[in-house]
Short mmCIF file of C-alpha atoms in Angstrom, two decimals:
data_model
loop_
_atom_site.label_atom_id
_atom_site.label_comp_id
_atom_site.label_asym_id
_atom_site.label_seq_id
_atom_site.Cartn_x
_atom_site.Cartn_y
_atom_site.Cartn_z
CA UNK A 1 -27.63 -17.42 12.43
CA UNK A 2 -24.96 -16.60 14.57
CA UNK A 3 -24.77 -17.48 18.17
CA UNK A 4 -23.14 -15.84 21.48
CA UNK A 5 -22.41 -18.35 24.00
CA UNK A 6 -25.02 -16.74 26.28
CA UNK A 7 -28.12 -18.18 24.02
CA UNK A 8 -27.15 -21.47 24.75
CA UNK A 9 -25.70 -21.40 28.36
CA UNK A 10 -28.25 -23.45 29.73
CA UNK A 11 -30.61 -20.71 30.80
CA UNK A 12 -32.66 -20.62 27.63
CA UNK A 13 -34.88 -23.72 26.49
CA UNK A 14 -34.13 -26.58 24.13
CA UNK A 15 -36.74 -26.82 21.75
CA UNK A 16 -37.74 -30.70 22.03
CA UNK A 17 -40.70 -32.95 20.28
CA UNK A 18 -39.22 -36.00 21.29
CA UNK A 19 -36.33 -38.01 21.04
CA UNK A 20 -36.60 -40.86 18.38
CA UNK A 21 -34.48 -43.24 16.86
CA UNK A 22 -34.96 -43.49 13.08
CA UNK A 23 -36.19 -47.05 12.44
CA UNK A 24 -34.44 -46.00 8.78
CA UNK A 25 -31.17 -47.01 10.47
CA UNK A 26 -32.44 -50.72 10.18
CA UNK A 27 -31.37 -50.46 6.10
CA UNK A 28 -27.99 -50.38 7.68
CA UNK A 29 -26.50 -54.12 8.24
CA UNK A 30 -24.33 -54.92 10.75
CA UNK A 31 -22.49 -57.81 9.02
CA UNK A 32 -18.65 -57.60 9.30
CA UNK A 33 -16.37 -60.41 7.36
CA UNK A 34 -12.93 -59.47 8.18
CA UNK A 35 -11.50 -61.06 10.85
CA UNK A 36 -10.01 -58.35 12.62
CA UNK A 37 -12.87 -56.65 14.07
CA UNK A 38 -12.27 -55.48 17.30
CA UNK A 39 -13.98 -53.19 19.91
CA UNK A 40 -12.96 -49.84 20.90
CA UNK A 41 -12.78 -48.79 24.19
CA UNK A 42 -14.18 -45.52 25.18
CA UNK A 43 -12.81 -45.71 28.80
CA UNK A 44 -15.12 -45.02 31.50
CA UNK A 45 -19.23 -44.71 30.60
CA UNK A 46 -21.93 -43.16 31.86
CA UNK A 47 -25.43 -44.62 32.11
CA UNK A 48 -27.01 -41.54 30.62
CA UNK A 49 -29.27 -42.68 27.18
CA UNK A 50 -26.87 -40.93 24.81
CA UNK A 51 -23.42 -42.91 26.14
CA UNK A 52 -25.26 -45.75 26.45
CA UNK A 53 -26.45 -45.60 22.26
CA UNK A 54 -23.15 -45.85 21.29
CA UNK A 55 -21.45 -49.05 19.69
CA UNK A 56 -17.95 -49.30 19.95
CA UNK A 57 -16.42 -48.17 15.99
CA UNK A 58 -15.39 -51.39 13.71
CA UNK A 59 -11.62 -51.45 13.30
CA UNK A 60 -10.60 -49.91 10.24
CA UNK A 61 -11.07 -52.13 7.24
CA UNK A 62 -13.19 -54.43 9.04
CA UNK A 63 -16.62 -52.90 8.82
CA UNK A 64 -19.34 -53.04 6.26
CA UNK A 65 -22.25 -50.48 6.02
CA UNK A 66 -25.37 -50.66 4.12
CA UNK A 67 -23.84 -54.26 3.48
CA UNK A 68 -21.21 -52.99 1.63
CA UNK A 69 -17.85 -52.82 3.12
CA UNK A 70 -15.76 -50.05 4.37
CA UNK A 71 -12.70 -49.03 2.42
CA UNK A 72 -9.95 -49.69 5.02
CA UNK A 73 -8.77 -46.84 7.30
CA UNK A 74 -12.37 -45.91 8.08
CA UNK A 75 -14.04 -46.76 11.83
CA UNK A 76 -17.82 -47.09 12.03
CA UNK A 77 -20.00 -46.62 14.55
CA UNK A 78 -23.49 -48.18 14.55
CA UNK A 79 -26.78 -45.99 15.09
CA UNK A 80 -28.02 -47.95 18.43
CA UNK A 81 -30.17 -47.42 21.12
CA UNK A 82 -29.85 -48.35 24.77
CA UNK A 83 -33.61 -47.24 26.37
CA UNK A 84 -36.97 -45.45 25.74
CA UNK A 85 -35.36 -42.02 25.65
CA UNK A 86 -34.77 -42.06 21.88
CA UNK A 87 -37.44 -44.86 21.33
CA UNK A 88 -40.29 -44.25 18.78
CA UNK A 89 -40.86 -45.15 15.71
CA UNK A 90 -40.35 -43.50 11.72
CA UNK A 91 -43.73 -41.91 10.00
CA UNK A 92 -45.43 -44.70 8.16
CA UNK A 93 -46.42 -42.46 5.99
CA UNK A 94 -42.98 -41.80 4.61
CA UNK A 95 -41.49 -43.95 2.57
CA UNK A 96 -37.91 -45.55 3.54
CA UNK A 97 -35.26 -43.79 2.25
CA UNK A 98 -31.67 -44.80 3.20
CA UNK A 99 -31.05 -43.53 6.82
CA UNK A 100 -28.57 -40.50 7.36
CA UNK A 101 -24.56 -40.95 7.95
CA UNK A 102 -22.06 -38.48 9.75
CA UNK A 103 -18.90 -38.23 8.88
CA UNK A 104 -16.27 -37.48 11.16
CA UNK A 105 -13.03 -36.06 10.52
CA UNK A 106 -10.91 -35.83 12.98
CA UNK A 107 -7.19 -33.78 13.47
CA UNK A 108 -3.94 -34.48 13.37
CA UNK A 109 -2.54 -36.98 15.70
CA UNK A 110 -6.22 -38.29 16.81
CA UNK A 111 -7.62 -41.43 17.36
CA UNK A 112 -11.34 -42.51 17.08
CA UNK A 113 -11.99 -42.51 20.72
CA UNK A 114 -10.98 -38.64 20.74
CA UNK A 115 -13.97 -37.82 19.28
CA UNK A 116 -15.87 -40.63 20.77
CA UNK A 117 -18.71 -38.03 22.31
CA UNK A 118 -19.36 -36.65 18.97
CA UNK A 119 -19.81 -39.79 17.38
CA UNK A 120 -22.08 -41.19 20.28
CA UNK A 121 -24.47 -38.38 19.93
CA UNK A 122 -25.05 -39.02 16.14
CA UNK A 123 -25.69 -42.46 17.21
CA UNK A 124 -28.10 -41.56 19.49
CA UNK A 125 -29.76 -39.37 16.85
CA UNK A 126 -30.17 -42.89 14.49
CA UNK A 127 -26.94 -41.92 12.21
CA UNK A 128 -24.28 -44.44 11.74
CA UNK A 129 -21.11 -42.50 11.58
CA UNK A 130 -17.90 -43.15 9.14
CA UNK A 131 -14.51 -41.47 11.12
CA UNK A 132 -11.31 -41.38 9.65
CA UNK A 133 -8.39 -39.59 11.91
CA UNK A 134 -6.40 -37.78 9.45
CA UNK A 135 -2.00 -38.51 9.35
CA UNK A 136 0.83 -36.36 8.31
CA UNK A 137 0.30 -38.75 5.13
CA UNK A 138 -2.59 -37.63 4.41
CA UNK A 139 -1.78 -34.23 3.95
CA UNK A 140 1.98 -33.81 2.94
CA UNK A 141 1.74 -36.68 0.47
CA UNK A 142 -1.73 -35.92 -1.05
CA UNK A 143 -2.19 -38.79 -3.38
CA UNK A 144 -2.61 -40.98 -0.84
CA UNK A 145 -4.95 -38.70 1.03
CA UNK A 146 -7.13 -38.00 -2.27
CA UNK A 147 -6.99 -41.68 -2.36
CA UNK A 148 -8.29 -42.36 0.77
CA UNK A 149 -11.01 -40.14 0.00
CA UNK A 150 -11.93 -40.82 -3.18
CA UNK A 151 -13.04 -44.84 -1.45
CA UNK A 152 -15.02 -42.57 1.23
CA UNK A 153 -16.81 -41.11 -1.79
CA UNK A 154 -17.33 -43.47 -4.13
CA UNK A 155 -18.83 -45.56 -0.91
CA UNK A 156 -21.38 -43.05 -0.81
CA UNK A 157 -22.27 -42.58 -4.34
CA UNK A 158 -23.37 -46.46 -4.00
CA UNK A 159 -25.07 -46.16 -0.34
CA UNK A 160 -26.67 -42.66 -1.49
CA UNK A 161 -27.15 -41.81 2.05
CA UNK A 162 -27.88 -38.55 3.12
CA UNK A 163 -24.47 -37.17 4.72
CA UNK A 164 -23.21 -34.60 7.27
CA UNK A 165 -19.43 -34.02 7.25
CA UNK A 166 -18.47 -33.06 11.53
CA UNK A 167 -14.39 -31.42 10.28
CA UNK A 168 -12.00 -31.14 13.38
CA UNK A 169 -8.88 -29.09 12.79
CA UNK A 170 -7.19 -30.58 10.16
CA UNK A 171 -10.71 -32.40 9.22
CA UNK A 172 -11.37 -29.16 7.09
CA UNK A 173 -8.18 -29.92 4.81
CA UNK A 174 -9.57 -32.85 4.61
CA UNK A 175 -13.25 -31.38 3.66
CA UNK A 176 -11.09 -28.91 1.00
CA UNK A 177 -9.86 -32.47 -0.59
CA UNK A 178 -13.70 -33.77 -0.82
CA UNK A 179 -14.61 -30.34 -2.02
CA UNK A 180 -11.86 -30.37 -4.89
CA UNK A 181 -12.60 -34.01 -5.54
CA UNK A 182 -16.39 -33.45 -6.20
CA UNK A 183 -15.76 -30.72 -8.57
CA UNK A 184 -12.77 -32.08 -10.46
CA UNK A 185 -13.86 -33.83 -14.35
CA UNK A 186 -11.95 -36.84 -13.53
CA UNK A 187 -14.61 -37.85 -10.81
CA UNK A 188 -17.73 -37.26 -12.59
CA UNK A 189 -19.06 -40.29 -11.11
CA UNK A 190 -19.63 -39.38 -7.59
CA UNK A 191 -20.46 -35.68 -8.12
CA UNK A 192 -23.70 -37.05 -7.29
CA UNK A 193 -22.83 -36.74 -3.86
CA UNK A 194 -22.83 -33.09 -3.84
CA UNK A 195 -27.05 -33.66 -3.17
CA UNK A 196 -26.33 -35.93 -0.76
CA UNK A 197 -24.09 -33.53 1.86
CA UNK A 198 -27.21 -31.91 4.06
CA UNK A 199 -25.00 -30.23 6.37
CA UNK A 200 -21.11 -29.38 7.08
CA UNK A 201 -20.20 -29.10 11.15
CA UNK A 202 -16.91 -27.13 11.11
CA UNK A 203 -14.77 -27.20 14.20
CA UNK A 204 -11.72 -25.01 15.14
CA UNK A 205 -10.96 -25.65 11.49
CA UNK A 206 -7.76 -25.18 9.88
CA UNK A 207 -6.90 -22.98 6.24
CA UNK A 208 -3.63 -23.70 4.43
CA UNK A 209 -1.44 -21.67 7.09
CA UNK A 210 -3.22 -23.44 9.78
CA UNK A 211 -2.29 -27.01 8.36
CA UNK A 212 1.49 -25.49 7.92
CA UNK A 213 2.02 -25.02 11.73
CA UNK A 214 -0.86 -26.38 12.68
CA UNK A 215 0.75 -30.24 12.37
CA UNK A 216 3.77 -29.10 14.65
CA UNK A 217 1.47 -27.90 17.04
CA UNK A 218 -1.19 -30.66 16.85
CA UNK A 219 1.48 -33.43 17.03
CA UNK A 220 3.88 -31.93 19.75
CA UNK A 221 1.58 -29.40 22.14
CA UNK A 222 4.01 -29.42 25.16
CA UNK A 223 7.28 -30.33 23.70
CA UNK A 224 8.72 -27.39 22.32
CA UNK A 225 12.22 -28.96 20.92
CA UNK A 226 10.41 -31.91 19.18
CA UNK A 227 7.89 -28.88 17.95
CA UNK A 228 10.59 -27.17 16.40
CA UNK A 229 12.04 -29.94 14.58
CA UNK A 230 8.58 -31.30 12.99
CA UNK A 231 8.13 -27.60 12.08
CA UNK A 232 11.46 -27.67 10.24
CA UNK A 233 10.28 -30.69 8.47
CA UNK A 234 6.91 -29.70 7.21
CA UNK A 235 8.18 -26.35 5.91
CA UNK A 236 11.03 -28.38 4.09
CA UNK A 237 8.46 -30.59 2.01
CA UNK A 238 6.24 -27.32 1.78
CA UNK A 239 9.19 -25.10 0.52
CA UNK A 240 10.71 -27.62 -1.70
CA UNK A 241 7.79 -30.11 -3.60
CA UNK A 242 5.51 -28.30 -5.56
CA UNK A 243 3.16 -30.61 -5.33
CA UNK A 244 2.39 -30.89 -1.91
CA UNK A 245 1.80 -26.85 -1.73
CA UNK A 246 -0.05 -26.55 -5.03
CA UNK A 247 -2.52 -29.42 -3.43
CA UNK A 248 -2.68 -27.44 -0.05
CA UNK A 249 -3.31 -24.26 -1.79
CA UNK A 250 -6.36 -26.04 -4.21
CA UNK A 251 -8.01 -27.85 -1.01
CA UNK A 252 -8.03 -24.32 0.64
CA UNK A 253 -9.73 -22.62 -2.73
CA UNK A 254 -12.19 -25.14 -2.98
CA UNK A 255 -13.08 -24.80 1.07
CA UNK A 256 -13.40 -20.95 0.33
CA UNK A 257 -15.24 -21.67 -2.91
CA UNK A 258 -17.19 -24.33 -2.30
CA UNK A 259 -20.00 -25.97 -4.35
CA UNK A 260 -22.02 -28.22 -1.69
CA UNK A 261 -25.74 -26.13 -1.03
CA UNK A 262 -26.34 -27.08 2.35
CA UNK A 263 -26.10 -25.09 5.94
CA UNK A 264 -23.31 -25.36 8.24
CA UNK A 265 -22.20 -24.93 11.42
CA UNK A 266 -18.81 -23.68 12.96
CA UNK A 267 -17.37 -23.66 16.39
CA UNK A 268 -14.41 -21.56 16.88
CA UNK A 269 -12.80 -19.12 19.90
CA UNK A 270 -10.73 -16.22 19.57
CA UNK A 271 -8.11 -17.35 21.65
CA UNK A 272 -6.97 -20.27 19.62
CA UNK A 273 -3.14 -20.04 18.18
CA UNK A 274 -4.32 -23.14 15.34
CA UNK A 275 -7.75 -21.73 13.72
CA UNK A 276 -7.45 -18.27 12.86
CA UNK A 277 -10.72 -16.90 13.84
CA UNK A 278 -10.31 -14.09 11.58
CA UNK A 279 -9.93 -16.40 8.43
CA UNK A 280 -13.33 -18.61 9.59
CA UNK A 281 -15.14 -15.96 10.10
CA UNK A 282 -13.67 -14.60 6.27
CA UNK A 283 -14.79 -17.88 4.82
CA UNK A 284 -17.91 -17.92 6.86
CA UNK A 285 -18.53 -14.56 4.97
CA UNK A 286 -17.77 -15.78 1.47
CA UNK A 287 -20.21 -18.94 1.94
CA UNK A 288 -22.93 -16.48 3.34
CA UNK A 289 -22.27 -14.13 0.09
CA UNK A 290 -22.90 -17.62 -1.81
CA UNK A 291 -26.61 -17.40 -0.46
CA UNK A 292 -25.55 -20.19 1.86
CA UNK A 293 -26.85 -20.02 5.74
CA UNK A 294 -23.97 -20.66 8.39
CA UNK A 295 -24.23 -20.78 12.38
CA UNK A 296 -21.84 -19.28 14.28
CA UNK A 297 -21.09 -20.56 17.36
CA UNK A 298 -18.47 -18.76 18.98
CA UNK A 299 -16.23 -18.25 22.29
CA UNK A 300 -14.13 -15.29 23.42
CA UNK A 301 -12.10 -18.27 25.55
CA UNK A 302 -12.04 -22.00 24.93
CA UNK A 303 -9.64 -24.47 23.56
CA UNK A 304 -8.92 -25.90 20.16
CA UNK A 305 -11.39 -29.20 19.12
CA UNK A 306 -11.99 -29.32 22.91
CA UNK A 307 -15.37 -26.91 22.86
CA UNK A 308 -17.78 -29.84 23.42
CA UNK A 309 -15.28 -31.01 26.42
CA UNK A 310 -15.27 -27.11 27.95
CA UNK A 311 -18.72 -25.92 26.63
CA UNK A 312 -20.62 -29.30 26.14
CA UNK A 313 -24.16 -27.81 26.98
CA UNK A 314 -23.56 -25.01 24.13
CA UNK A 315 -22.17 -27.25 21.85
CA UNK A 316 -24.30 -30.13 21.77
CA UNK A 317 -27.63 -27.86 21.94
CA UNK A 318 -26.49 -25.76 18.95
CA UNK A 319 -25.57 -29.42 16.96
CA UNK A 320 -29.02 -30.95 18.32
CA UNK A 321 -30.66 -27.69 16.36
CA UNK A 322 -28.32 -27.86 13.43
CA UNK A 323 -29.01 -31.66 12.72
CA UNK A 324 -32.83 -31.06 13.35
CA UNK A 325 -33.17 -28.76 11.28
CA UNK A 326 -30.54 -30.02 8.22
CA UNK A 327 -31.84 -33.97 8.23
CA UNK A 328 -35.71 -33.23 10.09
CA UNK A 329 -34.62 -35.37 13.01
CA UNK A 330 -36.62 -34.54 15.67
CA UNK A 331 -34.78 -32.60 18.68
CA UNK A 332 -33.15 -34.48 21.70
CA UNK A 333 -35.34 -34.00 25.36
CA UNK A 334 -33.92 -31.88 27.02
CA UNK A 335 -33.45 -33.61 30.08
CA UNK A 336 -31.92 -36.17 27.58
CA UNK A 337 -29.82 -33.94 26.17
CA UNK A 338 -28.17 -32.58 30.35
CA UNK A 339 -27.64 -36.00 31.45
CA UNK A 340 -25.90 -36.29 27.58
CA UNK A 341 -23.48 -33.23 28.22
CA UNK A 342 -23.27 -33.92 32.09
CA UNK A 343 -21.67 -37.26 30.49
CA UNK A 344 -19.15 -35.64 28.58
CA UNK A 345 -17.84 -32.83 30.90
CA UNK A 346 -17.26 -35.78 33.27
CA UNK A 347 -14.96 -37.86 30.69
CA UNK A 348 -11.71 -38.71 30.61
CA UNK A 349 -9.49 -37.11 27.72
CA UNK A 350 -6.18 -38.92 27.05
CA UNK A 351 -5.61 -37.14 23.94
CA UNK A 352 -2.50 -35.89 25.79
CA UNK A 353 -1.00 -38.45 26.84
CA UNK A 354 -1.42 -39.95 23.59
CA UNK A 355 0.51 -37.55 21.40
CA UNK A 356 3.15 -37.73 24.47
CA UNK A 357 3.64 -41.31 24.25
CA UNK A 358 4.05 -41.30 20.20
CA UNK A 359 5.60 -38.27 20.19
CA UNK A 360 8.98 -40.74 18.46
CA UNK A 361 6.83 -42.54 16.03
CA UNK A 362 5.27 -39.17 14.87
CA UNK A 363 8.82 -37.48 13.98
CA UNK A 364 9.54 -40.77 12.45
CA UNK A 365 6.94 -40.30 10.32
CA UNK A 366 7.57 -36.93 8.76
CA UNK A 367 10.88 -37.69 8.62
CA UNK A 368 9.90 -40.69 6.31
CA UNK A 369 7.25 -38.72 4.58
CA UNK A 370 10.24 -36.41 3.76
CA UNK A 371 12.59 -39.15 2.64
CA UNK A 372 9.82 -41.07 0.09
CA UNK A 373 9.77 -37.39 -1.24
CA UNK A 374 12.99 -37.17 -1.90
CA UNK A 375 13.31 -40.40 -3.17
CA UNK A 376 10.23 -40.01 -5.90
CA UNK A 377 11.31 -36.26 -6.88
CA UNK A 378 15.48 -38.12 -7.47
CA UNK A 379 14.00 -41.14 -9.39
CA UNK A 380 11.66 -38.88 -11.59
CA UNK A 381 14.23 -35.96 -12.39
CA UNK A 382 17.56 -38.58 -12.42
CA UNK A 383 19.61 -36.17 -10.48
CA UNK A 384 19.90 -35.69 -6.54
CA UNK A 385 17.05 -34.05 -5.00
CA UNK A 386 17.62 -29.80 -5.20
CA UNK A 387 16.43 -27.27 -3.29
CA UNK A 388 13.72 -24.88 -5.22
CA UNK A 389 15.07 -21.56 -4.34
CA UNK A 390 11.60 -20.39 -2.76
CA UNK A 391 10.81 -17.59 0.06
CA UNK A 392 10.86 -19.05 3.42
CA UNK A 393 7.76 -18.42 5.09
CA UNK A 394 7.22 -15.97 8.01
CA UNK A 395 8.26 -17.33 11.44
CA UNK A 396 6.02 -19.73 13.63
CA UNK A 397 3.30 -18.11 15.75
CA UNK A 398 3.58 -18.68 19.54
CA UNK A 399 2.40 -22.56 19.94
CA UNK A 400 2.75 -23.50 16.76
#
C-alpha cells in the first residue's frame, strides 16, 4: 500500500475499535539491580493519554526486561498507562503469550529523548520498547557494532517476544547488521528470531552512500568547516580498511536482500540530501518483488527523521494502522490519537543544539576511531600503516 500525504491529512477517518492496553505487558518486570538507574527527561509534557503512558527509558545497562537484564548500551521504556483512554483488558480467551517489543534505532549523533514521541506511542500501544542511538563506533569499527547487536539478539531469542524494528537514518545500517547477523552460520542460535520480527518501520533510512556522507552531515548540520573535516575522516577509514567497507557493503546487501517475512513501513521525502528517495523506493521494489507488502508513506517536502515532528497527524495514523494490523493491536481513538499528535507538534526539539554543543567530542571521536585503526592494521601487518591505492569516491552532495 502506498500512501500520498493527502489520505492521511486529517480529513479522512481513523479507523478505531478502541484503545487498549495489552494486560500481556504485565509478563514484563520492572525490576532493575544496577545502581545507576536514572530517569530521563523528556522536557516539557503534555497531559494528553499518549505523553502521559510514557515511562522515562532505564539508563543504559541498568534495565532488565522480561526479568532478564539489558545488555548495556540499550534504554528501555516501560509499556504504561496514565488513564481510561487505553484502558481495557486482553481476550480471556487467548492465551498469554509474551507481550510485543519495539525496537528503536535511532541516527547518528541521537540521544534517547530524540525519539522520545516514537517511543511514547508504542508505550501507549502496551509495547515496551528497547532504543539504542547508534555512534560513529558502531559503524566505522563494526565489530563492536555486530557486538552490540548480537546482545540485542540473543536477548530476544531468550524473551521470544514478538518484535518491530522503528530504523531512523543510520538505524537501517544498523537493521542491515541484524539482517546479516540472522542469516550468517555462525549465529544459528538466534535465527529463531527471524519469526519473531512482525514488522520493520523504516524512516528516512540510509544505504551504504548514505552512511558515507550521511555521518558528516548527521553529526555537523550547520557547521560546514567541522563538516568537511569529519567527511575527510570517514572517507579515510572507508578508502583505506577493507574491513570497514566490505562490512558496509554486506549490511547494505542484506537490507536489499533481506530474509525477515513481515510488512513494513517507510517514511521518506524527496527533498532530503541524506536518504536517497530513489534508492528506498529501489529497495522498496526489490522487497515487494520478494512477495513482501510495504507502505509507502511519502512527502514531496519534509525533513530528514523529523516527519512525525512536521507531519505528526500522517505519521502517527499511518504507524497506528501499520502496528494494528502487523501485532492485532487494536487502533488508537481517534480523538486519542489528535490530542497524541497535537502533543508532539507542540514539543521541544533540542536535537540541534545537541550536536552543536558536542560538535568537539564528536570529531574527537572519529579522529580516535581513525587512530585505533591505524594502530590494529600497524600491529597486525608489523609495518606502518599504508595507504591502499583505491579510487576516491565522487565528491560530497550539497549538505553532506
Amino acid at each position: 500500500m502506498r500512501f500520498s500525504s493527502a489520505l492521511l491529512d486529517g480529513r479522512g477517518p481513523v479507523t478505531a475499535v478502541g484503545f487498549r492496553l495489552m494486560q500481556r505487558a504485565a509478563l514484563y518486570t520492572t525490576s532493575s539491580t544496577a545502581a545507576e538507574a536514572r530517569t530521563t527527561s523528556h522536557g516539557s509534557r503534555s497531559s494528553t493519554a499518549a505523553a502521559a503512558a510514557a515511562s522515562a527509558p532505564s539508563a543504559a545497562g541498568a534495565a532488565s526486561h522480561a526479568g532478564i537484564q539489558l545488555p548495556r548500551g540499550f534504554a528501555l521504556s516501560k509499556a504504561t498507562v496514565a488513564n481510561t483512554d487505553a484502558a481495557t483488558t486482553h481476550d480471556a480467551k487467548s492465551p498469554l503469550r509474551p507481550a510485543p517489543v519495539a525496537v528503536v534505532f535511532g541516527w547518528m549523533g541521537a540521544k534517547t529523548r530524540h525519539v522520545h514521541k516514537t517511543i511514547e506511542f508504542y508505550n501507549a500501544k502496551g509495547m515496551d520498547a528497547i532504543s539504542y542511538m547508534p555512534t560513529p563506533r558502531d559503524v566505522l569499527q563494526p565489530d563492536y557494532g555486530r557486538a552490540q547487536l548480537t546482545k540485542l539478539l540473543e536477548h530476544l531469542n531468550v524473551t521470544k517476544n514478538p518484535a518491530v524494528f522503528h530504523c531512523f537514518s543510520t538505524g537501517g545500517y544498523l537493521y542491515g547488521q541484524v539482517l546479516s547477523l540472522l542469516q550468517s552460520p555462525h549465529t544459528k542460535h538466534f535465527h529463531g528470531v527471524r519469526d519473531q520480527v512482525r514488522g520493520t518501520v523504516m524512516d528516512s533510512v540510509v544505504d551504504e552512500s548514505g552512511v558515507r556522507y550521511g555521518i558528516p552531515n548527521a553529526l555537523f548540520p550547520k557547521a560546514p568547516m567541522q563538516r568537511a573535516i569529519a567527511s575527510l575522516t570517514v572517507n579515510f577509514i572507508l578508502n583505506n580498511f577493507k574491513t570497514v567497507d566490505s562490512a558496509l557493503k554486506h549490511a547494505s546487501e542484506s537490507f536489499h536482500n533481506t530474509t525477515i517475512q513481515a510488512p513494513s513501513l517507510w517514511y521518506y521525502c524527496r527533498n532530503d540530501d541524506i536518504a536517497d528517495h530513489r534508492i528506498i523506493e529501489a529497495v522498496v521494489a526489490k522487497w515487494r518483488a520478494r512477495g513482501l507488502k510495504c507502505n509507502e508513506q511519502f512527502w514531496e517536502q519534509s525533513r530528514h527523521v523529523s516527519h512525525a515532528k512536521v507531519h505528526p497527524h500522517i505519521y502517527f495514523s499511518a504507524l497506528d494502522a501499520f502496528i494494528a494490523e502487523s501485532l492485532a493491536l487494536p487502533n488508537m481513538a481517534p480523538d486519542a490519537l489528535a490530542r497524541y499528535c497535537a502533543a508532539v507538534s507542540g514539543s521541544k526539539d533540542d536535537a540541534e543544539k545537541y550536536l552543536r554543543t558536542h560538535s568537539q567530542d564528536f570529531q574527537k571521536e572519529l579522529s580516535h576511531i581513525k587512530d585505533s585503526l591505524i594502530h590494529e592494521s600497524n600491529k597486525h601487518s608489523g609495518h606502518p600503516h599504508r595507504h591502499h591505492h583505491r579510487v576516491a569516491p565522487p565528491a560530497a552532495r550539497a549538505h553532506a
